[in-house]
mmCIF file with all atom_site columns, C-alpha atoms and ligand atoms in Angstrom:
data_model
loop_
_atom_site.group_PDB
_atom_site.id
_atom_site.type_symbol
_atom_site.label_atom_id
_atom_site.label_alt_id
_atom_site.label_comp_id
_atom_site.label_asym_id
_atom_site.label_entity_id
_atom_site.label_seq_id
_atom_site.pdbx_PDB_ins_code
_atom_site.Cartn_x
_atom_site.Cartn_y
_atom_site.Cartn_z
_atom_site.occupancy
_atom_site.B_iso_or_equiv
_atom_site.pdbx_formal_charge
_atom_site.auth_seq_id
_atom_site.auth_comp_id
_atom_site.auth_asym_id
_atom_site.auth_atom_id
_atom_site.pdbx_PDB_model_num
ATOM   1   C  CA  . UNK M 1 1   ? -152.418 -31.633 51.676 1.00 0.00 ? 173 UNK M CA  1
ATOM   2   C  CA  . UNK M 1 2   ? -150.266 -31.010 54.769 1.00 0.00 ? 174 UNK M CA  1
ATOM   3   C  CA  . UNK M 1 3   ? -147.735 -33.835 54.493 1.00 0.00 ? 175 UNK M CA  1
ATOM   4   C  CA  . UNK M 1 4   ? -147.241 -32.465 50.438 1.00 0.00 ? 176 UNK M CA  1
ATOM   5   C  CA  . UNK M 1 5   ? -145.912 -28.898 51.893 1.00 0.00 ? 177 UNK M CA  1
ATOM   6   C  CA  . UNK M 1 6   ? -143.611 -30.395 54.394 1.00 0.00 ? 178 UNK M CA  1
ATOM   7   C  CA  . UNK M 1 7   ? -142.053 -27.965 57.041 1.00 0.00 ? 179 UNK M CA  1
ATOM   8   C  CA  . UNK M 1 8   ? -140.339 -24.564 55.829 1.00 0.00 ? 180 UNK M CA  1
ATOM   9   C  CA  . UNK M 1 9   ? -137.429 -22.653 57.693 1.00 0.00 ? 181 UNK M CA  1
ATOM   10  C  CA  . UNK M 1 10  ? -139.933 -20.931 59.968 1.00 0.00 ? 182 UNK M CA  1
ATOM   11  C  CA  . UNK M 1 11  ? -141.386 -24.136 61.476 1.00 0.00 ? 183 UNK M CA  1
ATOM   12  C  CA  . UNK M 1 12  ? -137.522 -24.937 63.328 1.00 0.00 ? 184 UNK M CA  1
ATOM   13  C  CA  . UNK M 1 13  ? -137.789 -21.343 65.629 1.00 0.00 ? 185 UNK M CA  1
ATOM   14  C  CA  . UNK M 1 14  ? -134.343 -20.064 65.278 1.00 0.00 ? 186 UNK M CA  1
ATOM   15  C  CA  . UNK M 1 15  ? -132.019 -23.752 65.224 1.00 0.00 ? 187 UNK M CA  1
ATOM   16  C  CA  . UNK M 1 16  ? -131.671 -22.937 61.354 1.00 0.00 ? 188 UNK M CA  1
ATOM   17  C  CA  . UNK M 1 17  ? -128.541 -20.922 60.344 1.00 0.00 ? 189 UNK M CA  1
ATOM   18  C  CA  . UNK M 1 18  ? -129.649 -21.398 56.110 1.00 0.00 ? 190 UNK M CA  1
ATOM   19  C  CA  . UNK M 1 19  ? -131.116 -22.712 53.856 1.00 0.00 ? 191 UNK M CA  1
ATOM   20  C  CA  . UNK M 1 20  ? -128.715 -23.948 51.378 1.00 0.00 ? 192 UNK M CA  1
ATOM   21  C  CA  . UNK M 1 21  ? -130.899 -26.328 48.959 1.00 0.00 ? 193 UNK M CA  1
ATOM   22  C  CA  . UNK M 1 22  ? -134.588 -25.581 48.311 1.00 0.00 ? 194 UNK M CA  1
ATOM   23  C  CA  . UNK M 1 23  ? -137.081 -28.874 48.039 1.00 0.00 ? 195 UNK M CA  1
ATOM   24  C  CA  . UNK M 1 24  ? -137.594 -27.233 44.375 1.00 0.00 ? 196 UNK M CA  1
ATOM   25  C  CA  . UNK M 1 25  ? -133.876 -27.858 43.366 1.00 0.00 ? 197 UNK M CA  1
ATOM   26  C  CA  . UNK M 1 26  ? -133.338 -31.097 45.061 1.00 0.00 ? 198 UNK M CA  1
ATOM   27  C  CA  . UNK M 1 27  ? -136.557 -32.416 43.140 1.00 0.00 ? 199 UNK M CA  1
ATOM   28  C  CA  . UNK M 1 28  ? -135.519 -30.520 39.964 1.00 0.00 ? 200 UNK M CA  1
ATOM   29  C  CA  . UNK M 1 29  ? -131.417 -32.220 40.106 1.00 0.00 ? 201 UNK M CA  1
ATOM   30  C  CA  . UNK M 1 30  ? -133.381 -35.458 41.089 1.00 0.00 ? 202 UNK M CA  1
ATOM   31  C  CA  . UNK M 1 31  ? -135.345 -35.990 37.981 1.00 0.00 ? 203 UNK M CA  1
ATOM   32  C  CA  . UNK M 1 32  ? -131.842 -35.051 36.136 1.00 0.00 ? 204 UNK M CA  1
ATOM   33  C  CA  . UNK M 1 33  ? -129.815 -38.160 37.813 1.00 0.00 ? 205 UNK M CA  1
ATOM   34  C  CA  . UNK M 1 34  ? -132.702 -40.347 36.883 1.00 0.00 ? 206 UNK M CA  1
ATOM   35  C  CA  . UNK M 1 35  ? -132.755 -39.804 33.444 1.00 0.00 ? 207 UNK M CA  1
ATOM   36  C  CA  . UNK M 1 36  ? -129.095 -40.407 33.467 1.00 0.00 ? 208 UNK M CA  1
ATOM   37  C  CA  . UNK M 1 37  ? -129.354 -43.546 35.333 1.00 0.00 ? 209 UNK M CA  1
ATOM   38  C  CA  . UNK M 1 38  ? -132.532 -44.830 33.074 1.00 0.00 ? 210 UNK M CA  1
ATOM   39  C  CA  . UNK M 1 39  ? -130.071 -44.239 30.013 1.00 0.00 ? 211 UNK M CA  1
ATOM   40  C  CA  . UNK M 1 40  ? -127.061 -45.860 31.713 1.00 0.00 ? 212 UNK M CA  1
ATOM   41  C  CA  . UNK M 1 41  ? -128.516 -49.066 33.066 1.00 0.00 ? 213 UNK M CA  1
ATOM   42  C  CA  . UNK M 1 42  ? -131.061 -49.527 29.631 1.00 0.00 ? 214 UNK M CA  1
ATOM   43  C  CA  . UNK M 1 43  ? -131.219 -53.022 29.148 1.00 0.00 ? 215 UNK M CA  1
ATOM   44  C  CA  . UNK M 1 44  ? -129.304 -53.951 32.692 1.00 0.00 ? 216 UNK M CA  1
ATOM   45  C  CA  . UNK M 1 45  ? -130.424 -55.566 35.847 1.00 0.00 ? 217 UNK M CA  1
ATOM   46  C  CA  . UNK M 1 46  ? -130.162 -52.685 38.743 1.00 0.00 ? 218 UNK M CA  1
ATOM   47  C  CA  . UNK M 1 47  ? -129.968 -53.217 42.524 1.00 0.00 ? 219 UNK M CA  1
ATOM   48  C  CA  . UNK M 1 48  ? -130.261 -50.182 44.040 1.00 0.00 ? 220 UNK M CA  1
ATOM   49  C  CA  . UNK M 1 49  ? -128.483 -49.952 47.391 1.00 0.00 ? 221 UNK M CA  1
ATOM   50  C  CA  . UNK M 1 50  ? -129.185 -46.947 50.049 1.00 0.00 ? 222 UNK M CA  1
ATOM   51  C  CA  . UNK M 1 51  ? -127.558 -46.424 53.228 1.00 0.00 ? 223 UNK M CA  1
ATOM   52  C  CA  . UNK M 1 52  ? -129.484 -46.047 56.275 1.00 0.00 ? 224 UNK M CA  1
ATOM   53  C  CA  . UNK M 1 53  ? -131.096 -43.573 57.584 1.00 0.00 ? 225 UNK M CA  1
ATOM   54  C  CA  . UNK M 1 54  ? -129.490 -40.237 55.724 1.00 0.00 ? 226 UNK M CA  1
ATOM   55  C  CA  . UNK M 1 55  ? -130.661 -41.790 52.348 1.00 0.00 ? 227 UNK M CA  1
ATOM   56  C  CA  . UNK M 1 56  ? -133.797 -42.912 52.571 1.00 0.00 ? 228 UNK M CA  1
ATOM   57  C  CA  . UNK M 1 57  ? -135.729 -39.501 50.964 1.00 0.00 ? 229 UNK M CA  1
ATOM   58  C  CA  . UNK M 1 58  ? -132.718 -39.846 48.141 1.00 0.00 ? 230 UNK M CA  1
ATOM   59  C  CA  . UNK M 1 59  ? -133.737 -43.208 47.559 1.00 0.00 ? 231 UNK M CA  1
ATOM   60  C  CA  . UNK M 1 60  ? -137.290 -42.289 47.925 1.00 0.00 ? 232 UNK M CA  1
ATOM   61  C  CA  . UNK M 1 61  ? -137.548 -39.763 45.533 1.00 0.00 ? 233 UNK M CA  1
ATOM   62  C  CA  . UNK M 1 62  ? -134.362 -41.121 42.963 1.00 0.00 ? 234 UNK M CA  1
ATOM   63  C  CA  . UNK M 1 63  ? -136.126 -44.517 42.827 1.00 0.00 ? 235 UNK M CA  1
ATOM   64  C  CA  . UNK M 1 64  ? -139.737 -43.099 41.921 1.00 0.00 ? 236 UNK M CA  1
ATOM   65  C  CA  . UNK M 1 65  ? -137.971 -40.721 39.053 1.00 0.00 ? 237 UNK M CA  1
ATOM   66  C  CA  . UNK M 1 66  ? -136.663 -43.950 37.377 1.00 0.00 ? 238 UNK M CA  1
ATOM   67  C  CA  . UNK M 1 67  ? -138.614 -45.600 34.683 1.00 0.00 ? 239 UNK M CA  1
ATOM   68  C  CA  . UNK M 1 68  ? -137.788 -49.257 35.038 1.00 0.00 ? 240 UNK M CA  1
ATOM   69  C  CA  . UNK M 1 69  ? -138.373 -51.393 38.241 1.00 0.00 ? 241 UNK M CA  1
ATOM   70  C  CA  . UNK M 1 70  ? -135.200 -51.380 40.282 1.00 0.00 ? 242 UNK M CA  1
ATOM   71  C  CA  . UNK M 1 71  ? -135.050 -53.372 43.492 1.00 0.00 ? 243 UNK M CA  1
ATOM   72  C  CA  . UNK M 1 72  ? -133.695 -52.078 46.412 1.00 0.00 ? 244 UNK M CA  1
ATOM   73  C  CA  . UNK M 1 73  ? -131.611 -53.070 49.296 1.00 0.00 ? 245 UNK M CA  1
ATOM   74  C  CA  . UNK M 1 74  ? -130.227 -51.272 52.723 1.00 0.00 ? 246 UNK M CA  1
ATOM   75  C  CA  . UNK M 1 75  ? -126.916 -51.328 54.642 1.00 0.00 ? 247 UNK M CA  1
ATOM   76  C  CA  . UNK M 1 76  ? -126.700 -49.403 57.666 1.00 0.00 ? 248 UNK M CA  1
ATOM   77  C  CA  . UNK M 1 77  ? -123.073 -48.567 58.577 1.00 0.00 ? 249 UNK M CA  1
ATOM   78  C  CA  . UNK M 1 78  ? -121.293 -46.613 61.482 1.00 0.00 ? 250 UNK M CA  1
ATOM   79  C  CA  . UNK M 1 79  ? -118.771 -43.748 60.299 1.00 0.00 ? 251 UNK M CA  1
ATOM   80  C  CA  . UNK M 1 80  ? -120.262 -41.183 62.533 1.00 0.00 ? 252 UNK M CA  1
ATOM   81  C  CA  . UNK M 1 81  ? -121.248 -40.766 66.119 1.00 0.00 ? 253 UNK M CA  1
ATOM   82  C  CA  . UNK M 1 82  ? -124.022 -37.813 67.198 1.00 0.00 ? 254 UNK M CA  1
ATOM   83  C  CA  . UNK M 1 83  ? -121.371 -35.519 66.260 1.00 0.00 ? 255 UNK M CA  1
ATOM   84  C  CA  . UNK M 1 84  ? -120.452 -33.915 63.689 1.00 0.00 ? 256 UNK M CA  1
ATOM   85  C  CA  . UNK M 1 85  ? -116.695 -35.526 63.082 1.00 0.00 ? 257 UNK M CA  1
ATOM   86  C  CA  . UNK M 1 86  ? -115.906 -38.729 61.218 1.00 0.00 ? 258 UNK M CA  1
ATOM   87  C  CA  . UNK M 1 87  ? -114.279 -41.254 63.424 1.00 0.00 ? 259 UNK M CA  1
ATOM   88  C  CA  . UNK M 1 88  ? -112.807 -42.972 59.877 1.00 0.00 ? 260 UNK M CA  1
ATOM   89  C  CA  . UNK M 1 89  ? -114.561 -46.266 61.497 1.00 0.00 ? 261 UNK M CA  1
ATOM   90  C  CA  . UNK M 1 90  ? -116.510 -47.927 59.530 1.00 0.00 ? 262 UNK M CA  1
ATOM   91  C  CA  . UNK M 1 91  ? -119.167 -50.847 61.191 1.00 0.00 ? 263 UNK M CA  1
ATOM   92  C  CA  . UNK M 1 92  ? -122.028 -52.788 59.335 1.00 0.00 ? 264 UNK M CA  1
ATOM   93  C  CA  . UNK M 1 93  ? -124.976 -52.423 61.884 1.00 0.00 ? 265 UNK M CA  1
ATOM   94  C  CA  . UNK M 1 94  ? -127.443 -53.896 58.829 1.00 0.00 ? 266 UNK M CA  1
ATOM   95  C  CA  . UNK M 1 95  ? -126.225 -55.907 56.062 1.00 0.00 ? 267 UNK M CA  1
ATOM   96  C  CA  . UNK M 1 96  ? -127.257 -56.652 52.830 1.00 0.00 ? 268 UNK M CA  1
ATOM   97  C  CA  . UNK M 1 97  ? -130.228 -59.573 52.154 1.00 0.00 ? 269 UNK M CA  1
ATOM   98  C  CA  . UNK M 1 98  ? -129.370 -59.654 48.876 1.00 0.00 ? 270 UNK M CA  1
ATOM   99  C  CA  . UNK M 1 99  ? -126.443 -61.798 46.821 1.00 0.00 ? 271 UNK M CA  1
ATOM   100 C  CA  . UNK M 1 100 ? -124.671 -59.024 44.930 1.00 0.00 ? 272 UNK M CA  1
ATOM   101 C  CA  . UNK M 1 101 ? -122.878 -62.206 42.680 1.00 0.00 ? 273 UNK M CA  1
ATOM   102 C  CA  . UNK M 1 102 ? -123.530 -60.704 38.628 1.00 0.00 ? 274 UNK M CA  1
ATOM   103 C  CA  . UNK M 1 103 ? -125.661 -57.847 40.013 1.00 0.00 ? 275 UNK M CA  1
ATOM   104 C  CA  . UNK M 1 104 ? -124.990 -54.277 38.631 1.00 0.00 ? 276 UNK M CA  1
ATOM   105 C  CA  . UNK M 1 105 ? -125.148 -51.616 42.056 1.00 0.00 ? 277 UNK M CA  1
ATOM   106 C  CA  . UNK M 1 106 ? -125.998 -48.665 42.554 1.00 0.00 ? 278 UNK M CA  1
ATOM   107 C  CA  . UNK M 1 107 ? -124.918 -47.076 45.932 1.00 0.00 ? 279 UNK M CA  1
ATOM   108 C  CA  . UNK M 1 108 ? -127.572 -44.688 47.044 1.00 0.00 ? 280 UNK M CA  1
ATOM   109 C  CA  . UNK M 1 109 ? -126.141 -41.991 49.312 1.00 0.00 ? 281 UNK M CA  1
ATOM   110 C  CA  . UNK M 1 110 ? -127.103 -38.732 50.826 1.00 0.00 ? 282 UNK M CA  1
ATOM   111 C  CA  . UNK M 1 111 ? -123.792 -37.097 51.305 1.00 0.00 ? 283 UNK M CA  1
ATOM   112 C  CA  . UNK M 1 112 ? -119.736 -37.884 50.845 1.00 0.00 ? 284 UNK M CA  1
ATOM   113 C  CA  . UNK M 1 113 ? -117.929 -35.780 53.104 1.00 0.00 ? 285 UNK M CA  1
ATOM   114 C  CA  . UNK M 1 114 ? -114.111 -37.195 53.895 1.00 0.00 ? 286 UNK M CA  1
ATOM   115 C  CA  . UNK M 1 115 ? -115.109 -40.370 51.582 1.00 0.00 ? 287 UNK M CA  1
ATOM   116 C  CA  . UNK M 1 116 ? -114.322 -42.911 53.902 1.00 0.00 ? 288 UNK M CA  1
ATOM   117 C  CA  . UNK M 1 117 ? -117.552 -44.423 53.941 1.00 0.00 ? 289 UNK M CA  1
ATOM   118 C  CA  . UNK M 1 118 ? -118.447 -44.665 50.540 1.00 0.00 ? 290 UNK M CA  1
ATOM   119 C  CA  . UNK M 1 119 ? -114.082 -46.011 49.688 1.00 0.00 ? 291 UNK M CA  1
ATOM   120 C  CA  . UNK M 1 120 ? -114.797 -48.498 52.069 1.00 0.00 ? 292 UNK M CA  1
ATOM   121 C  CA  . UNK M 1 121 ? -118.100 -49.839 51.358 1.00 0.00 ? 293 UNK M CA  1
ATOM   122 C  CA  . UNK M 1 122 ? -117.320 -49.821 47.394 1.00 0.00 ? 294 UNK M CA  1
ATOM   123 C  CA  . UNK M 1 123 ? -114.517 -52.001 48.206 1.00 0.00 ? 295 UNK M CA  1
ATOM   124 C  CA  . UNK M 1 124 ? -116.906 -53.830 50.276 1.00 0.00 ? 296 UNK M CA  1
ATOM   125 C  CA  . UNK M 1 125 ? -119.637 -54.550 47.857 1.00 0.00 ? 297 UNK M CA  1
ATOM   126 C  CA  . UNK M 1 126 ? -117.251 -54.806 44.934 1.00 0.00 ? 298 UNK M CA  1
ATOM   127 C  CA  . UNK M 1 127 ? -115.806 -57.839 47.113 1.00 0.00 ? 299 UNK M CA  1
ATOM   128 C  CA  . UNK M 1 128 ? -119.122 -59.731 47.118 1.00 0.00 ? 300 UNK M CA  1
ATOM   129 C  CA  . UNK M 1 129 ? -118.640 -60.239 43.313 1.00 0.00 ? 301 UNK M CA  1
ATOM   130 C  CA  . UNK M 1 130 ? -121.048 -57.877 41.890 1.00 0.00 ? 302 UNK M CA  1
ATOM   131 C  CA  . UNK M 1 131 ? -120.943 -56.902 38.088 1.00 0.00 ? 303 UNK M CA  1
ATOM   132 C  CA  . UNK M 1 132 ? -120.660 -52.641 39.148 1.00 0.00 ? 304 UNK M CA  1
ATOM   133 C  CA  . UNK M 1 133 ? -120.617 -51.057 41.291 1.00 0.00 ? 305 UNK M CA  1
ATOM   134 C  CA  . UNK M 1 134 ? -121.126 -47.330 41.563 1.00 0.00 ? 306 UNK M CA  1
ATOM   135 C  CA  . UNK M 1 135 ? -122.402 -44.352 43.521 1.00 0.00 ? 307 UNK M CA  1
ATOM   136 C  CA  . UNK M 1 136 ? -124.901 -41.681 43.361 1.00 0.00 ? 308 UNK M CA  1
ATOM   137 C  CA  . UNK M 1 137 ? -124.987 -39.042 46.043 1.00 0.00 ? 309 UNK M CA  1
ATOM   138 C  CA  . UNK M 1 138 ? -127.446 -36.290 46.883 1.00 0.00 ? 310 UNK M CA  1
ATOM   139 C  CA  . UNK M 1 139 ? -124.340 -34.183 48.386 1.00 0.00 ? 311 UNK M CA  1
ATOM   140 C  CA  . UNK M 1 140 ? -120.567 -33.806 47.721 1.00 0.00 ? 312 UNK M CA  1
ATOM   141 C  CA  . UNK M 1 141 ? -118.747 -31.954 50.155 1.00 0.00 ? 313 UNK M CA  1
ATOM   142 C  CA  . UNK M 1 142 ? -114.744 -31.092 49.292 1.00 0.00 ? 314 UNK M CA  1
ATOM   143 C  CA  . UNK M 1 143 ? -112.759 -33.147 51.117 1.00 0.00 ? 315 UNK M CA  1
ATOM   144 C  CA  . UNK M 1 144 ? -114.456 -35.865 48.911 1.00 0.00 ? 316 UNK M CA  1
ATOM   145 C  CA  . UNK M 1 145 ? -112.703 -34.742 45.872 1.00 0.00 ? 317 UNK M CA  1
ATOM   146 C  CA  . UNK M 1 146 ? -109.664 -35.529 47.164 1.00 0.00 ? 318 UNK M CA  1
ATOM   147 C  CA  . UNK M 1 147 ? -110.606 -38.939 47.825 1.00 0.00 ? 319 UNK M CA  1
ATOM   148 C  CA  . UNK M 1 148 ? -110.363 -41.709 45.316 1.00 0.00 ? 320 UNK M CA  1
ATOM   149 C  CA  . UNK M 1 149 ? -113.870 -42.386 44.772 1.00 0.00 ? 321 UNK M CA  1
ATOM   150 C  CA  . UNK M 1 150 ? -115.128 -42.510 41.866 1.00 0.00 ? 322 UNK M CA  1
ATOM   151 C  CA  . UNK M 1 151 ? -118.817 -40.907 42.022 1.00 0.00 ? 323 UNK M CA  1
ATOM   152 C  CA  . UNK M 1 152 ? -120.629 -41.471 39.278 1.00 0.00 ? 324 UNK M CA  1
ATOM   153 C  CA  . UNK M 1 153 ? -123.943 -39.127 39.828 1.00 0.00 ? 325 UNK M CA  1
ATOM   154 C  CA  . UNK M 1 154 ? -123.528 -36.245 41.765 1.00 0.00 ? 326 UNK M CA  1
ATOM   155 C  CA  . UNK M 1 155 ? -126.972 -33.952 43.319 1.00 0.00 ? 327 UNK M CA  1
ATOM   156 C  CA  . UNK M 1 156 ? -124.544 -30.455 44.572 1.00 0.00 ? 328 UNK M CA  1
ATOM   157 C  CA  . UNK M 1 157 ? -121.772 -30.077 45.456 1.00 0.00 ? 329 UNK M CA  1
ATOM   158 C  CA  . UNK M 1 158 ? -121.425 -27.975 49.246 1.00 0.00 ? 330 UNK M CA  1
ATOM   159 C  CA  . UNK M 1 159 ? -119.283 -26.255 51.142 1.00 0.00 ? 331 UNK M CA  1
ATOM   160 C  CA  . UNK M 1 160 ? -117.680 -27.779 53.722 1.00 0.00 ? 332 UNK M CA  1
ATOM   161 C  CA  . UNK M 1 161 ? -120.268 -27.082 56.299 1.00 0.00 ? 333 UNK M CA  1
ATOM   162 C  CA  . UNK M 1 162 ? -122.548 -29.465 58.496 1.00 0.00 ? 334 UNK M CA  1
ATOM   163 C  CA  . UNK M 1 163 ? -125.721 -29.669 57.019 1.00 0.00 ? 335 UNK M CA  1
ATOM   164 C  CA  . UNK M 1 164 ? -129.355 -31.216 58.061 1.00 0.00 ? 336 UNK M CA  1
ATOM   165 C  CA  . UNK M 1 165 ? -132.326 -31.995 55.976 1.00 0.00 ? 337 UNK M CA  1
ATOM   166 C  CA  . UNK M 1 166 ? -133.483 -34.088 53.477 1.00 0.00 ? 338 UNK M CA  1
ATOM   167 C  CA  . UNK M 1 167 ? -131.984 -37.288 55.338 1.00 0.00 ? 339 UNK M CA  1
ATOM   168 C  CA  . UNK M 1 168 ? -129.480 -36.197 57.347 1.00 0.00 ? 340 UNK M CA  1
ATOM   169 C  CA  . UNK M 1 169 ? -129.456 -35.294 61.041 1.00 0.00 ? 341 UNK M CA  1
ATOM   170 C  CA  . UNK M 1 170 ? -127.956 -33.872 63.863 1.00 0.00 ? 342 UNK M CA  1
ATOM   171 C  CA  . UNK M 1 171 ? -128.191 -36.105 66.901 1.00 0.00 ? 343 UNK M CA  1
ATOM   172 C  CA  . UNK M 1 172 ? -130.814 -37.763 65.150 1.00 0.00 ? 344 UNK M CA  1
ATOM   173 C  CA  . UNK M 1 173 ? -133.092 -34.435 64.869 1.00 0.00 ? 345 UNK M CA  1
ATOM   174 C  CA  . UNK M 1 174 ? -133.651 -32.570 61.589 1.00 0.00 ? 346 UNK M CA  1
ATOM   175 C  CA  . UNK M 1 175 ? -133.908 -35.216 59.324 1.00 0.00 ? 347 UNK M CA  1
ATOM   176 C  CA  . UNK M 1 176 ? -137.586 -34.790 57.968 1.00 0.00 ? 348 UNK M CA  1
ATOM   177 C  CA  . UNK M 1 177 ? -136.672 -31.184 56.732 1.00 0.00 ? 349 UNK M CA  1
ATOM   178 C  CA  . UNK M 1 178 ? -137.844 -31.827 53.302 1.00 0.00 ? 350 UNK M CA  1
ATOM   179 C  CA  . UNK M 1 179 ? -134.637 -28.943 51.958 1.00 0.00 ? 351 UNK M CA  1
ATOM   180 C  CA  . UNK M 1 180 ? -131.168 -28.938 53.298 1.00 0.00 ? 352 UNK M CA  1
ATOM   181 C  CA  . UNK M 1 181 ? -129.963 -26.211 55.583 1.00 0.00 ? 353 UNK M CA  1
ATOM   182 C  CA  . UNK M 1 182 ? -127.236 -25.561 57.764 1.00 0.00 ? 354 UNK M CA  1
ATOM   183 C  CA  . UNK M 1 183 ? -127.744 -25.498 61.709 1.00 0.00 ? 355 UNK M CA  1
ATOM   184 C  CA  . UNK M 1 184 ? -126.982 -22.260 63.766 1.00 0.00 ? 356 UNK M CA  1
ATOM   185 C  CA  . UNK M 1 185 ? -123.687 -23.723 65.216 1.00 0.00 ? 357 UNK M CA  1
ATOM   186 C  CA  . UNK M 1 186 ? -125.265 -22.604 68.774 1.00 0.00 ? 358 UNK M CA  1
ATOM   187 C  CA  . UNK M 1 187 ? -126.986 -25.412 68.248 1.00 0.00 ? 359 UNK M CA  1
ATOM   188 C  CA  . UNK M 1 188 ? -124.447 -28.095 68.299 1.00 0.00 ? 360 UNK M CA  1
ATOM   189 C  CA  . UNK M 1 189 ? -121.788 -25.974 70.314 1.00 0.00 ? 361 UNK M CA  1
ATOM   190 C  CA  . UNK M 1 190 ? -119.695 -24.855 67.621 1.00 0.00 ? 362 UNK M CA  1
HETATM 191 P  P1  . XMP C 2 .   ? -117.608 -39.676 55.167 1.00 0.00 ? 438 XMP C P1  1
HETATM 192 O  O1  . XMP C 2 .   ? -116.775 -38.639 55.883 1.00 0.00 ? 438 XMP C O1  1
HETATM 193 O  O2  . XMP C 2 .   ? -117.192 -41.051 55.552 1.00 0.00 ? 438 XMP C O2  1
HETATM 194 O  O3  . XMP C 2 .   ? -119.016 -39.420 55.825 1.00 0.00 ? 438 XMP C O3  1
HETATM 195 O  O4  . XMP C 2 .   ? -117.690 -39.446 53.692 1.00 0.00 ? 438 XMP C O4  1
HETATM 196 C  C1  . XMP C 2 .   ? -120.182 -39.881 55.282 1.00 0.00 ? 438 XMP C C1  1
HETATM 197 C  C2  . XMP C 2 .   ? -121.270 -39.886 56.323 1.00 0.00 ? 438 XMP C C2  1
HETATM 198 O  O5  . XMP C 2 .   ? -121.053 -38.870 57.311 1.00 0.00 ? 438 XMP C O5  1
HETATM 199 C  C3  . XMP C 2 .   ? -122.237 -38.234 57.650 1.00 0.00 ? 438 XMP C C3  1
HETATM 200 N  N1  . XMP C 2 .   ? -122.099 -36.801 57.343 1.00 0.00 ? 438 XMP C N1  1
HETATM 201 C  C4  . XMP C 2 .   ? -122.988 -35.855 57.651 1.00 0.00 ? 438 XMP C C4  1
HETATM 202 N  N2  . XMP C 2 .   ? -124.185 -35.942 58.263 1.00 0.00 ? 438 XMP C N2  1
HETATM 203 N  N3  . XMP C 2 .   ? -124.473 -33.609 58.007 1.00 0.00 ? 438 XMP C N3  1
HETATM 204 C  C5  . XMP C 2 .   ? -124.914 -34.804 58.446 1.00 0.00 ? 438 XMP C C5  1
HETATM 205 O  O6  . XMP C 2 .   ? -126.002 -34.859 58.999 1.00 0.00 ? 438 XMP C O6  1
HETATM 206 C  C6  . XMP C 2 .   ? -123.298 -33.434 57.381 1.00 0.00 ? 438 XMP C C6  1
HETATM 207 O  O7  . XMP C 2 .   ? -122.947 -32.316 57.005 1.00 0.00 ? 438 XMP C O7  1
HETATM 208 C  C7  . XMP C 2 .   ? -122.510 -34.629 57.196 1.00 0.00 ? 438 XMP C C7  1
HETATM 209 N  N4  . XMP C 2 .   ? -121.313 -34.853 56.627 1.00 0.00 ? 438 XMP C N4  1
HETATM 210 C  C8  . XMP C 2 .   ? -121.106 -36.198 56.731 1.00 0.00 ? 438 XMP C C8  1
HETATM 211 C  C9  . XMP C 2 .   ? -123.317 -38.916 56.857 1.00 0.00 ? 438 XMP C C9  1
HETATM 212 O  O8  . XMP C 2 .   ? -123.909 -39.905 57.650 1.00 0.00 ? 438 XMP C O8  1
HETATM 213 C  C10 . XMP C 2 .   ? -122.588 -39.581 55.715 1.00 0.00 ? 438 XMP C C10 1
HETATM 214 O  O9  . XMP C 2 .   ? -123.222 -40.750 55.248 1.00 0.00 ? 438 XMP C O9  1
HETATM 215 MG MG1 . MG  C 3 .   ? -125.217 -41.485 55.550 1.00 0.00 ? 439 MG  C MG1 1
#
């Protein structure tokens, strides 16, 4: 059962600074959203709508938690280049197959950091005419508090540090850590 165990810290060499979430808690606060998302959607029609790439293992492991069917849809979206700033730009690379017209949405995300993606595409989505539209995030980071976005379903909330794992990359690298951890800032020249 290789692919069950996944990679631990000692598997990167030395790129790893810390690990800050353990696979354990992430699965453990995971089956906690989904019970609160079975009991707030009972009896409504869910669309379930991740962001590529940081959120596919969110949506991977959130969707399979939920007892109902809920259909699921990607957007992939610009905000950040390989670095590790957010250029407050906001591009749809991949939109939506799906009319949102009536439908109740769930924004899948792996992390809000400044909020300007997630302010942005709620207005976005909302626009399209769906029936909700809200957001549940692996990661909160604080900037994001100051934002006014409403997040419905939070995972942690982190310092504000850059983090890899569990989605999210640096330069594209990191992402199928199955914990998040912070990066040695050697690593990225910090
Ligand atoms: P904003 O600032 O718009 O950013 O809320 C959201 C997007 O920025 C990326 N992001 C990160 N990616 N480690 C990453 O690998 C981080 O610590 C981090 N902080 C923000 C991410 O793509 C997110 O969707
Ligand atoms: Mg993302």
């Amino acid at each position: 059962m290789r692919e069950d165990k996944g990679m631990d810290a000692a598997d990167m060499g030395t790129d790893l600074q810390q690990v800050l979430i353990s696979r354990e808690e992430i699965e453990s606060r995971l089956d906690d959203m989904a019970e609160k998302i079975d009991a707030d959607y009972a009896g409504k029609d869910l669309l379930l709508v991740g962001v590529l790439k940081g959120a596919v293992y969110v949506m991977a492991d959130l969707s399979r938690r939920l007892r109902r069917s809920a259909p699921m849809d990607w957007m992939a979206v610009s905000s950040y280049g390989s670095g590790t700033k957010s250029s407050g730009v906001v591009r749809i690379l991949k939109d939506l197959d799906t009319d949102l017209t009536g439908r109740h949405v769930l924004i899948v995300e792996d992390i809000i950091d400044s909020g300007l993606t997630l302010s942005w595409l709620l207005g976005n989505l909302t626009s399209r005419g769906a029936a909700s539209v809200r957001i549940a995030t692996l990661l909160r980071k604080p900037e994001a508090v100051k934002v006014e976005v409403d997040v419905t379903y939070v995972g942690f909330d982190i310092p504000n540090e850059f983090v890899v794992g569990y989605g999210l990359d640096y330069a594209e690298s990191y992402r199928n850590l199955p914990f998040i951890a912070t990066l040695r800032p050697e690593v990225y020249g910090g």
